[in-house]
């Protein structure tokens, strides 16, 4: 439940900080197994934009640029087959993504409107950049702070032509590239001081498995920032080529006055002055690029590329150092509430505090948005915690004034580079750092969480689960266990609940709390739940073929599966395959599903009931249980959570006991069968019998056991009753 709550509250954090950044190595290598897996994905449709040199643009009939080469290098390294899809505008790209015509966006700016799509997940950024304001006025003027960021720089510049007071936010490198086309875009004026930082990343739609996102992040980590920047600068430094239209525009003055010597002379003079101005602009751009190669434009701290370069040098020299990451909780809400200006002032204040508290030889970096890195020379965990605590106090005092008393929460992770499981390896230790940061947020660590052996083992297991969940399904490593449901009127077992156990060949027995939370995050629960329905039907078919009287079996169903349009048809296909009457199958759903769309839920239940399936609400009493909602639900069975019963047993005369009795009475009046989970003692059973509960389930009767053991213990022994 804790993992589910975390996923609902912060859906992106775990993917970006917790899972996807783990287990990177210094070099990018793809095993044969992963190559076969990638080939099984088929041909991916990859979206590029045009008119965005030097990143992605047409050169003749060919699409070229930094982003094209970067993606092609990844595809060749992994053996991935892909098809190029080109969009000219944002609206065209949006339509392609929403209609499912593309699987992945190769070069998506984190400040574009595409980042707001719920079905698009960002990978870790592979290139940092910044935007500037450009306008069509003859003189620079004050532009609004909310100018639209254009993905197609060439189209934006053409849109400005002939318009008054038209402005846009454009990528600095792309704009500089097009402004080098002398005489074509002279009407464009640029406010070089109005900059905004952003990054480029891959945008992955929900149709692509999460394990592929992990692979993209590993490739990004393994491709050094210096190599990436060198590739980008190579395209940036290419000689610009004019189209026929641009050449005519660039030489229009010479063409118009080609017959007049005076006009030709004037054109030469103009050209000389223009070249001089371009040379000055180029000098300014070169100085700015040199500055941006080291420093974050907003805060003045080092940027991530330079920080990693320094970290790599120190690791090569085997210097013992400590990495620390700081992240602001709820920074987006601060930005929305107080505005971008106040949020930026807060980030600058944090940078000032951190820079004031570091010692000679230590580094402060603003990696992105509200994420800061420190490279400290601390060797002792207690000393590290004291220093970080001091920094947090200073930041809190500064933020209290900036945010008018609103408390600021910062969570921190750290790793000792020389003592980790991958000593002095940059990519691995940065992944460990982000895992520690994610765990600090999850556990509400008050100061700093230091990456340790326990977290390493947890991450190892998470990685194993994610990379082996599909092969385990194909090899039937997920095993069916059953726990009996005792009919309290007949004292016979006439039902059971299906529970899953993963018998891994490499790791032995894995229990649901180790893998189900991750499956709920990545959507694999849908496949597993239908697999479990099939295993139940197989088991019932074997029992019936051997002459045994079958019992009804309940199977848990995830929310995303239950609301699918073809859900009922999928169930009928399984029961029909094994010739199992649907009334032997009970589908268990969580009570939270009822609070999202009660009418839609009831329609699905009605369709299931018409086919013979039963529907049970599981774990009633753990969340926002509502008797009013219970009265409106058309379920067939209600399962009381084990904690509900335990509290009532511990205080038989207390309020909880009265509430339990009232719920059981109400359910009976509504014609809903009731099951009490957590029956572990005779005292528990006596209590629910007295309350006229229909079924009991718990260790008092039996722990979950393999399906064949259940058959021998209950069915063959004559302890089962027909439904």
mmCIF file of N, CA and C in Angstrom, residues 466-565:
data_model
loop_
_atom_site.group_PDB
_atom_site.id
_atom_site.type_symbol
_atom_site.label_atom_id
_atom_site.label_comp_id
_atom_site.label_asym_id
_atom_site.label_seq_id
_atom_site.Cartn_x
_atom_site.Cartn_y
_atom_site.Cartn_z
ATOM 1 N N UNK A 466 12.305 -6.288 -12.706
ATOM 2 C CA UNK A 466 11.913 -5.584 -13.923
ATOM 3 C C UNK A 466 12.415 -6.290 -15.174
ATOM 4 N N UNK A 467 13.615 -6.849 -15.123
ATOM 5 C CA UNK A 467 14.199 -7.476 -16.310
ATOM 6 C C UNK A 467 13.797 -8.939 -16.479
ATOM 7 N N UNK A 468 13.217 -9.556 -15.449
ATOM 8 C CA UNK A 468 12.866 -10.977 -15.534
ATOM 9 C C UNK A 468 11.366 -11.236 -15.422
ATOM 10 N N UNK A 469 10.548 -10.188 -15.282
ATOM 11 C CA UNK A 469 9.121 -10.430 -15.060
ATOM 12 C C UNK A 469 8.455 -11.085 -16.268
ATOM 13 N N UNK A 470 8.824 -10.673 -17.493
ATOM 14 C CA UNK A 470 8.218 -11.267 -18.680
ATOM 15 C C UNK A 470 8.718 -12.697 -18.925
ATOM 16 N N UNK A 471 10.046 -12.950 -18.879
ATOM 17 C CA UNK A 471 10.488 -14.345 -19.028
ATOM 18 C C UNK A 471 9.892 -15.273 -17.976
ATOM 19 N N UNK A 472 9.695 -14.762 -16.746
ATOM 20 C CA UNK A 472 9.106 -15.592 -15.694
ATOM 21 C C UNK A 472 7.678 -15.986 -16.041
ATOM 22 N N UNK A 473 6.945 -15.082 -16.698
ATOM 23 C CA UNK A 473 5.585 -15.403 -17.120
ATOM 24 C C UNK A 473 5.599 -16.475 -18.196
ATOM 25 N N UNK A 474 6.517 -16.330 -19.153
ATOM 26 C CA UNK A 474 6.593 -17.292 -20.247
ATOM 27 C C UNK A 474 7.024 -18.668 -19.748
ATOM 28 N N UNK A 475 7.858 -18.715 -18.699
ATOM 29 C CA UNK A 475 8.357 -19.984 -18.165
ATOM 30 C C UNK A 475 7.514 -20.495 -16.995
ATOM 31 N N UNK A 476 6.372 -19.844 -16.733
ATOM 32 C CA UNK A 476 5.413 -20.242 -15.696
ATOM 33 C C UNK A 476 6.073 -20.352 -14.316
ATOM 34 N N UNK A 477 6.889 -19.358 -13.988
ATOM 35 C CA UNK A 477 7.492 -19.321 -12.658
ATOM 36 C C UNK A 477 6.512 -18.771 -11.614
ATOM 37 N N UNK A 478 5.454 -18.091 -12.067
ATOM 38 C CA UNK A 478 4.435 -17.606 -11.135
ATOM 39 C C UNK A 478 3.515 -18.767 -10.778
ATOM 40 N N UNK A 479 3.475 -19.118 -9.498
ATOM 41 C CA UNK A 479 2.757 -20.310 -9.060
ATOM 42 C C UNK A 479 1.473 -19.938 -8.323
ATOM 43 N N UNK A 480 0.478 -20.783 -8.485
ATOM 44 C CA UNK A 480 -0.831 -20.587 -7.869
ATOM 45 C C UNK A 480 -0.855 -21.182 -6.469
ATOM 46 N N UNK A 481 -1.137 -20.332 -5.474
ATOM 47 C CA UNK A 481 -1.367 -20.762 -4.099
ATOM 48 C C UNK A 481 -2.824 -20.456 -3.758
ATOM 49 N N UNK A 482 -3.394 -21.269 -2.882
ATOM 50 C CA UNK A 482 -4.793 -21.094 -2.493
ATOM 51 C C UNK A 482 -4.902 -21.029 -0.974
ATOM 52 N N UNK A 483 -5.785 -20.145 -0.497
ATOM 53 C CA UNK A 483 -6.108 -20.080 0.932
ATOM 54 C C UNK A 483 -7.609 -20.307 1.078
ATOM 55 N N UNK A 484 -8.022 -21.265 1.906
ATOM 56 C CA UNK A 484 -9.443 -21.635 1.966
ATOM 57 C C UNK A 484 -10.320 -20.552 2.593
ATOM 58 N N UNK A 485 -11.589 -20.556 2.181
ATOM 59 C CA UNK A 485 -12.631 -19.717 2.786
ATOM 60 C C UNK A 485 -13.632 -20.662 3.450
ATOM 61 N N UNK A 486 -13.772 -20.539 4.767
ATOM 62 C CA UNK A 486 -14.625 -21.438 5.541
ATOM 63 C C UNK A 486 -16.048 -20.894 5.595
ATOM 64 N N UNK A 487 -17.008 -21.717 5.169
ATOM 65 C CA UNK A 487 -18.422 -21.367 5.285
ATOM 66 C C UNK A 487 -18.820 -21.531 6.753
ATOM 67 N N UNK A 488 -19.153 -20.433 7.417
ATOM 68 C CA UNK A 488 -19.411 -20.459 8.852
ATOM 69 C C UNK A 488 -20.784 -21.037 9.190
ATOM 70 N N UNK A 489 -21.605 -21.283 8.167
ATOM 71 C CA UNK A 489 -22.900 -21.929 8.419
ATOM 72 C C UNK A 489 -22.782 -23.456 8.294
ATOM 73 N N UNK A 490 -21.906 -23.915 7.388
ATOM 74 C CA UNK A 490 -21.798 -25.361 7.164
ATOM 75 C C UNK A 490 -20.501 -25.948 7.717
ATOM 76 N N UNK A 491 -19.567 -25.092 8.133
ATOM 77 C CA UNK A 491 -18.248 -25.519 8.602
ATOM 78 C C UNK A 491 -17.512 -26.355 7.551
ATOM 79 N N UNK A 492 -17.708 -26.009 6.303
ATOM 80 C CA UNK A 492 -17.002 -26.673 5.211
ATOM 81 C C UNK A 492 -16.341 -25.617 4.331
ATOM 82 N N UNK A 493 -15.280 -26.024 3.677
ATOM 83 C CA UNK A 493 -14.579 -25.127 2.756
ATOM 84 C C UNK A 493 -15.287 -25.174 1.409
ATOM 85 N N UNK A 494 -15.923 -24.094 1.019
ATOM 86 C CA UNK A 494 -16.539 -24.064 -0.311
ATOM 87 C C UNK A 494 -16.062 -22.859 -1.126
ATOM 88 N N UNK A 495 -14.863 -22.398 -0.810
ATOM 89 C CA UNK A 495 -14.272 -21.303 -1.572
ATOM 90 C C UNK A 495 -12.807 -21.145 -1.221
ATOM 91 N N UNK A 496 -12.083 -20.372 -2.042
ATOM 92 C CA UNK A 496 -10.660 -20.118 -1.794
ATOM 93 C C UNK A 496 -10.268 -18.824 -2.486
ATOM 94 N N UNK A 497 -9.164 -18.268 -2.023
ATOM 95 C CA UNK A 497 -8.597 -17.090 -2.688
ATOM 96 C C UNK A 497 -7.292 -17.496 -3.357
ATOM 97 N N UNK A 498 -7.125 -17.085 -4.624
ATOM 98 C CA UNK A 498 -5.900 -17.365 -5.369
ATOM 99 C C UNK A 498 -4.848 -16.315 -5.037
ATOM 100 N N UNK A 499 -3.659 -16.773 -4.669
ATOM 101 C CA UNK A 499 -2.541 -15.884 -4.358
ATOM 102 C C UNK A 499 -1.335 -16.330 -5.177
ATOM 103 N N UNK A 500 -0.507 -15.385 -5.569
ATOM 104 C CA UNK A 500 0.616 -15.690 -6.446
ATOM 105 C C UNK A 500 1.922 -15.752 -5.662
ATOM 106 N N UNK A 501 2.776 -16.687 -6.033
ATOM 107 C CA UNK A 501 4.142 -16.763 -5.532
ATOM 108 C C UNK A 501 5.055 -16.901 -6.757
ATOM 109 N N UNK A 502 6.194 -16.227 -6.714
ATOM 110 C CA UNK A 502 7.153 -16.287 -7.830
ATOM 111 C C UNK A 502 8.300 -17.202 -7.423
ATOM 112 N N UNK A 503 8.342 -18.381 -8.019
ATOM 113 C CA UNK A 503 9.421 -19.325 -7.765
ATOM 114 C C UNK A 503 10.518 -19.078 -8.795
ATOM 115 N N UNK A 504 11.424 -18.157 -8.459
ATOM 116 C CA UNK A 504 12.481 -17.751 -9.386
ATOM 117 C C UNK A 504 13.594 -18.794 -9.417
ATOM 118 N N UNK A 505 14.095 -19.076 -10.621
ATOM 119 C CA UNK A 505 15.185 -20.042 -10.750
ATOM 120 C C UNK A 505 16.466 -19.509 -10.143
ATOM 121 N N UNK A 506 16.674 -18.181 -10.210
ATOM 122 C CA UNK A 506 17.907 -17.590 -9.698
ATOM 123 C C UNK A 506 17.798 -17.177 -8.237
ATOM 124 N N UNK A 507 16.631 -16.697 -7.801
ATOM 125 C CA UNK A 507 16.505 -16.120 -6.461
ATOM 126 C C UNK A 507 15.584 -16.888 -5.528
ATOM 127 N N UNK A 508 15.060 -18.005 -5.966
ATOM 128 C CA UNK A 508 14.181 -18.767 -5.096
ATOM 129 C C UNK A 508 12.799 -18.131 -4.991
ATOM 130 N N UNK A 509 12.156 -18.306 -3.850
ATOM 131 C CA UNK A 509 10.791 -17.840 -3.669
ATOM 132 C C UNK A 509 10.745 -16.329 -3.445
ATOM 133 N N UNK A 510 9.932 -15.634 -4.261
ATOM 134 C CA UNK A 510 9.668 -14.211 -4.090
ATOM 135 C C UNK A 510 8.194 -14.057 -3.731
ATOM 136 N N UNK A 511 7.913 -13.186 -2.746
ATOM 137 C CA UNK A 511 6.550 -13.011 -2.248
ATOM 138 C C UNK A 511 5.910 -11.759 -2.855
ATOM 139 N N UNK A 512 4.580 -11.691 -2.858
ATOM 140 C CA UNK A 512 3.895 -10.601 -3.562
ATOM 141 C C UNK A 512 4.347 -9.201 -3.162
ATOM 142 N N UNK A 513 4.635 -8.974 -1.860
ATOM 143 C CA UNK A 513 5.025 -7.624 -1.459
ATOM 144 C C UNK A 513 6.375 -7.216 -2.044
ATOM 145 N N UNK A 514 7.122 -8.173 -2.619
ATOM 146 C CA UNK A 514 8.407 -7.857 -3.227
ATOM 147 C C UNK A 514 8.266 -7.449 -4.692
ATOM 148 N N UNK A 515 7.208 -7.903 -5.376
ATOM 149 C CA UNK A 515 7.119 -7.602 -6.804
ATOM 150 C C UNK A 515 5.795 -6.972 -7.245
ATOM 151 N N UNK A 516 4.701 -7.179 -6.518
ATOM 152 C CA UNK A 516 3.415 -6.614 -6.936
ATOM 153 C C UNK A 516 3.436 -5.080 -6.992
ATOM 154 N N UNK A 517 4.024 -4.354 -5.994
ATOM 155 C CA UNK A 517 4.049 -2.883 -6.107
ATOM 156 C C UNK A 517 4.717 -2.397 -7.394
ATOM 157 N N UNK A 518 5.815 -3.030 -7.803
ATOM 158 C CA UNK A 518 6.479 -2.628 -9.043
ATOM 159 C C UNK A 518 5.614 -2.964 -10.253
ATOM 160 N N UNK A 519 4.938 -4.110 -10.231
ATOM 161 C CA UNK A 519 4.063 -4.483 -11.339
ATOM 162 C C UNK A 519 2.907 -3.490 -11.472
ATOM 163 N N UNK A 520 2.410 -2.972 -10.345
ATOM 164 C CA UNK A 520 1.338 -1.987 -10.403
ATOM 165 C C UNK A 520 1.825 -0.680 -11.021
ATOM 166 N N UNK A 521 3.084 -0.341 -10.785
ATOM 167 C CA UNK A 521 3.638 0.876 -11.358
ATOM 168 C C UNK A 521 3.813 0.756 -12.868
ATOM 169 N N UNK A 522 4.345 -0.371 -13.325
ATOM 170 C CA UNK A 522 4.683 -0.483 -14.746
ATOM 171 C C UNK A 522 3.591 -1.143 -15.587
ATOM 172 N N UNK A 523 2.472 -1.505 -14.985
ATOM 173 C CA UNK A 523 1.352 -2.044 -15.748
ATOM 174 C C UNK A 523 1.390 -3.540 -15.988
ATOM 175 N N UNK A 524 2.430 -4.222 -15.487
ATOM 176 C CA UNK A 524 2.542 -5.659 -15.732
ATOM 177 C C UNK A 524 1.469 -6.451 -14.988
ATOM 178 N N UNK A 525 0.836 -5.851 -13.983
ATOM 179 C CA UNK A 525 -0.221 -6.537 -13.229
ATOM 180 C C UNK A 525 -1.361 -6.990 -14.141
ATOM 181 N N UNK A 526 -1.610 -6.241 -15.206
ATOM 182 C CA UNK A 526 -2.691 -6.639 -16.113
ATOM 183 C C UNK A 526 -2.431 -8.031 -16.688
ATOM 184 N N UNK A 527 -1.214 -8.265 -17.149
ATOM 185 C CA UNK A 527 -0.882 -9.566 -17.738
ATOM 186 C C UNK A 527 -0.855 -10.650 -16.661
ATOM 187 N N UNK A 528 -0.308 -10.304 -15.489
ATOM 188 C CA UNK A 528 -0.216 -11.297 -14.425
ATOM 189 C C UNK A 528 -1.599 -11.710 -13.934
ATOM 190 N N UNK A 529 -2.525 -10.750 -13.803
ATOM 191 C CA UNK A 529 -3.862 -11.075 -13.297
ATOM 192 C C UNK A 529 -4.605 -12.013 -14.242
ATOM 193 N N UNK A 530 -4.517 -11.758 -15.549
ATOM 194 C CA UNK A 530 -5.164 -12.670 -16.498
ATOM 195 C C UNK A 530 -4.477 -14.036 -16.500
ATOM 196 N N UNK A 531 -3.164 -14.034 -16.313
ATOM 197 C CA UNK A 531 -2.422 -15.298 -16.188
ATOM 198 C C UNK A 531 -2.932 -16.093 -14.992
ATOM 199 N N UNK A 532 -3.188 -15.420 -13.864
ATOM 200 C CA UNK A 532 -3.670 -16.107 -12.666
ATOM 201 C C UNK A 532 -5.083 -16.648 -12.873
ATOM 202 N N UNK A 533 -5.926 -15.896 -13.598
ATOM 203 C CA UNK A 533 -7.259 -16.409 -13.927
ATOM 204 C C UNK A 533 -7.122 -17.700 -14.729
ATOM 205 N N UNK A 534 -6.173 -17.726 -15.667
ATOM 206 C CA UNK A 534 -5.975 -18.922 -16.482
ATOM 207 C C UNK A 534 -5.470 -20.087 -15.631
ATOM 208 N N UNK A 535 -4.559 -19.808 -14.675
ATOM 209 C CA UNK A 535 -4.067 -20.883 -13.812
ATOM 210 C C UNK A 535 -5.190 -21.453 -12.945
ATOM 211 N N UNK A 536 -6.089 -20.584 -12.488
ATOM 212 C CA UNK A 536 -7.242 -21.033 -11.700
ATOM 213 C C UNK A 536 -8.138 -21.931 -12.550
ATOM 214 N N UNK A 537 -8.391 -21.508 -13.804
ATOM 215 C CA UNK A 537 -9.248 -22.317 -14.680
ATOM 216 C C UNK A 537 -8.599 -23.663 -14.999
ATOM 217 N N UNK A 538 -7.288 -23.670 -15.204
ATOM 218 C CA UNK A 538 -6.587 -24.943 -15.417
ATOM 219 C C UNK A 538 -6.785 -25.874 -14.231
ATOM 220 N N UNK A 539 -6.628 -25.316 -13.025
ATOM 221 C CA UNK A 539 -6.754 -26.119 -11.806
ATOM 222 C C UNK A 539 -8.163 -26.665 -11.649
ATOM 223 N N UNK A 540 -9.182 -25.819 -11.859
ATOM 224 C CA UNK A 540 -10.567 -26.268 -11.740
ATOM 225 C C UNK A 540 -10.882 -27.351 -12.771
ATOM 226 N N UNK A 541 -10.327 -27.202 -13.977
ATOM 227 C CA UNK A 541 -10.570 -28.207 -15.011
ATOM 228 C C UNK A 541 -9.988 -29.558 -14.609
ATOM 229 N N UNK A 542 -8.774 -29.546 -14.035
ATOM 230 C CA UNK A 542 -8.149 -30.801 -13.586
ATOM 231 C C UNK A 542 -8.982 -31.449 -12.487
ATOM 232 N N UNK A 543 -9.487 -30.635 -11.554
ATOM 233 C CA UNK A 543 -10.310 -31.176 -10.470
ATOM 234 C C UNK A 543 -11.576 -31.824 -11.031
ATOM 235 N N UNK A 544 -12.237 -31.122 -11.956
ATOM 236 C CA UNK A 544 -13.485 -31.655 -12.501
ATOM 237 C C UNK A 544 -13.237 -32.923 -13.310
ATOM 238 N N UNK A 545 -12.127 -32.938 -14.059
ATOM 239 C CA UNK A 545 -11.824 -34.131 -14.852
ATOM 240 C C UNK A 545 -11.505 -35.344 -13.981
ATOM 241 N N UNK A 546 -11.020 -35.101 -12.738
ATOM 242 C CA UNK A 546 -10.705 -36.211 -11.837
ATOM 243 C C UNK A 546 -11.883 -36.577 -10.937
ATOM 244 N N UNK A 547 -13.051 -35.938 -11.170
ATOM 245 C CA UNK A 547 -14.256 -36.283 -10.433
ATOM 246 C C UNK A 547 -14.440 -35.534 -9.129
ATOM 247 N N UNK A 548 -13.600 -34.561 -8.830
ATOM 248 C CA UNK A 548 -13.734 -33.783 -7.603
ATOM 249 C C UNK A 548 -14.747 -32.665 -7.789
ATOM 250 N N UNK A 549 -15.421 -32.320 -6.693
ATOM 251 C CA UNK A 549 -16.347 -31.195 -6.722
ATOM 252 C C UNK A 549 -15.552 -29.902 -6.589
ATOM 253 N N UNK A 550 -15.593 -29.029 -7.592
ATOM 254 C CA UNK A 550 -14.795 -27.798 -7.519
ATOM 255 C C UNK A 550 -15.388 -26.805 -6.525
ATOM 256 N N UNK A 551 -14.568 -25.868 -6.092
ATOM 257 C CA UNK A 551 -15.029 -24.771 -5.237
ATOM 258 C C UNK A 551 -14.770 -23.466 -5.964
ATOM 259 N N UNK A 552 -15.503 -22.446 -5.599
ATOM 260 C CA UNK A 552 -15.289 -21.132 -6.194
ATOM 261 C C UNK A 552 -13.958 -20.549 -5.743
ATOM 262 N N UNK A 553 -13.272 -19.896 -6.660
ATOM 263 C CA UNK A 553 -11.965 -19.316 -6.353
ATOM 264 C C UNK A 553 -11.973 -17.834 -6.718
ATOM 265 N N UNK A 554 -11.491 -17.006 -5.789
ATOM 266 C CA UNK A 554 -11.420 -15.557 -5.994
ATOM 267 C C UNK A 554 -10.024 -15.184 -6.484
ATOM 268 N N UNK A 555 -9.981 -14.279 -7.494
ATOM 269 C CA UNK A 555 -8.717 -13.844 -8.092
ATOM 270 C C UNK A 555 -8.658 -12.320 -8.043
ATOM 271 N N UNK A 556 -7.558 -11.775 -7.530
ATOM 272 C CA UNK A 556 -7.388 -10.323 -7.485
ATOM 273 C C UNK A 556 -7.238 -9.759 -8.891
ATOM 274 N N UNK A 557 -7.848 -8.581 -9.122
ATOM 275 C CA UNK A 557 -7.781 -7.914 -10.419
ATOM 276 C C UNK A 557 -7.367 -6.450 -10.226
ATOM 277 N N UNK A 558 -6.389 -6.004 -11.000
ATOM 278 C CA UNK A 558 -5.906 -4.640 -10.890
ATOM 279 C C UNK A 558 -6.891 -3.661 -11.511
ATOM 280 N N UNK A 559 -6.844 -2.436 -11.051
ATOM 281 C CA UNK A 559 -7.798 -1.418 -11.485
ATOM 282 C C UNK A 559 -7.742 -1.181 -12.988
ATOM 283 N N UNK A 560 -6.537 -1.046 -13.542
ATOM 284 C CA UNK A 560 -6.403 -0.721 -14.958
ATOM 285 C C UNK A 560 -6.973 -1.819 -15.847
ATOM 286 N N UNK A 561 -6.921 -3.057 -15.385
ATOM 287 C CA UNK A 561 -7.474 -4.174 -16.159
ATOM 288 C C UNK A 561 -8.997 -4.168 -16.094
ATOM 289 N N UNK A 562 -9.541 -3.871 -14.923
ATOM 290 C CA UNK A 562 -10.981 -3.952 -14.700
ATOM 291 C C UNK A 562 -11.747 -2.938 -15.543
ATOM 292 N N UNK A 563 -11.128 -1.804 -15.875
ATOM 293 C CA UNK A 563 -11.838 -0.748 -16.607
ATOM 294 C C UNK A 563 -11.641 -0.846 -18.117
ATOM 295 N N UNK A 564 -10.929 -1.880 -18.606
ATOM 296 C CA UNK A 564 -10.709 -2.016 -20.042
ATOM 297 C C UNK A 564 -11.991 -2.469 -20.747
ATOM 298 N N UNK A 565 -12.168 -1.987 -21.974
ATOM 299 C CA UNK A 565 -13.391 -2.290 -22.712
ATOM 300 C C UNK A 565 -13.538 -3.752 -23.070
#
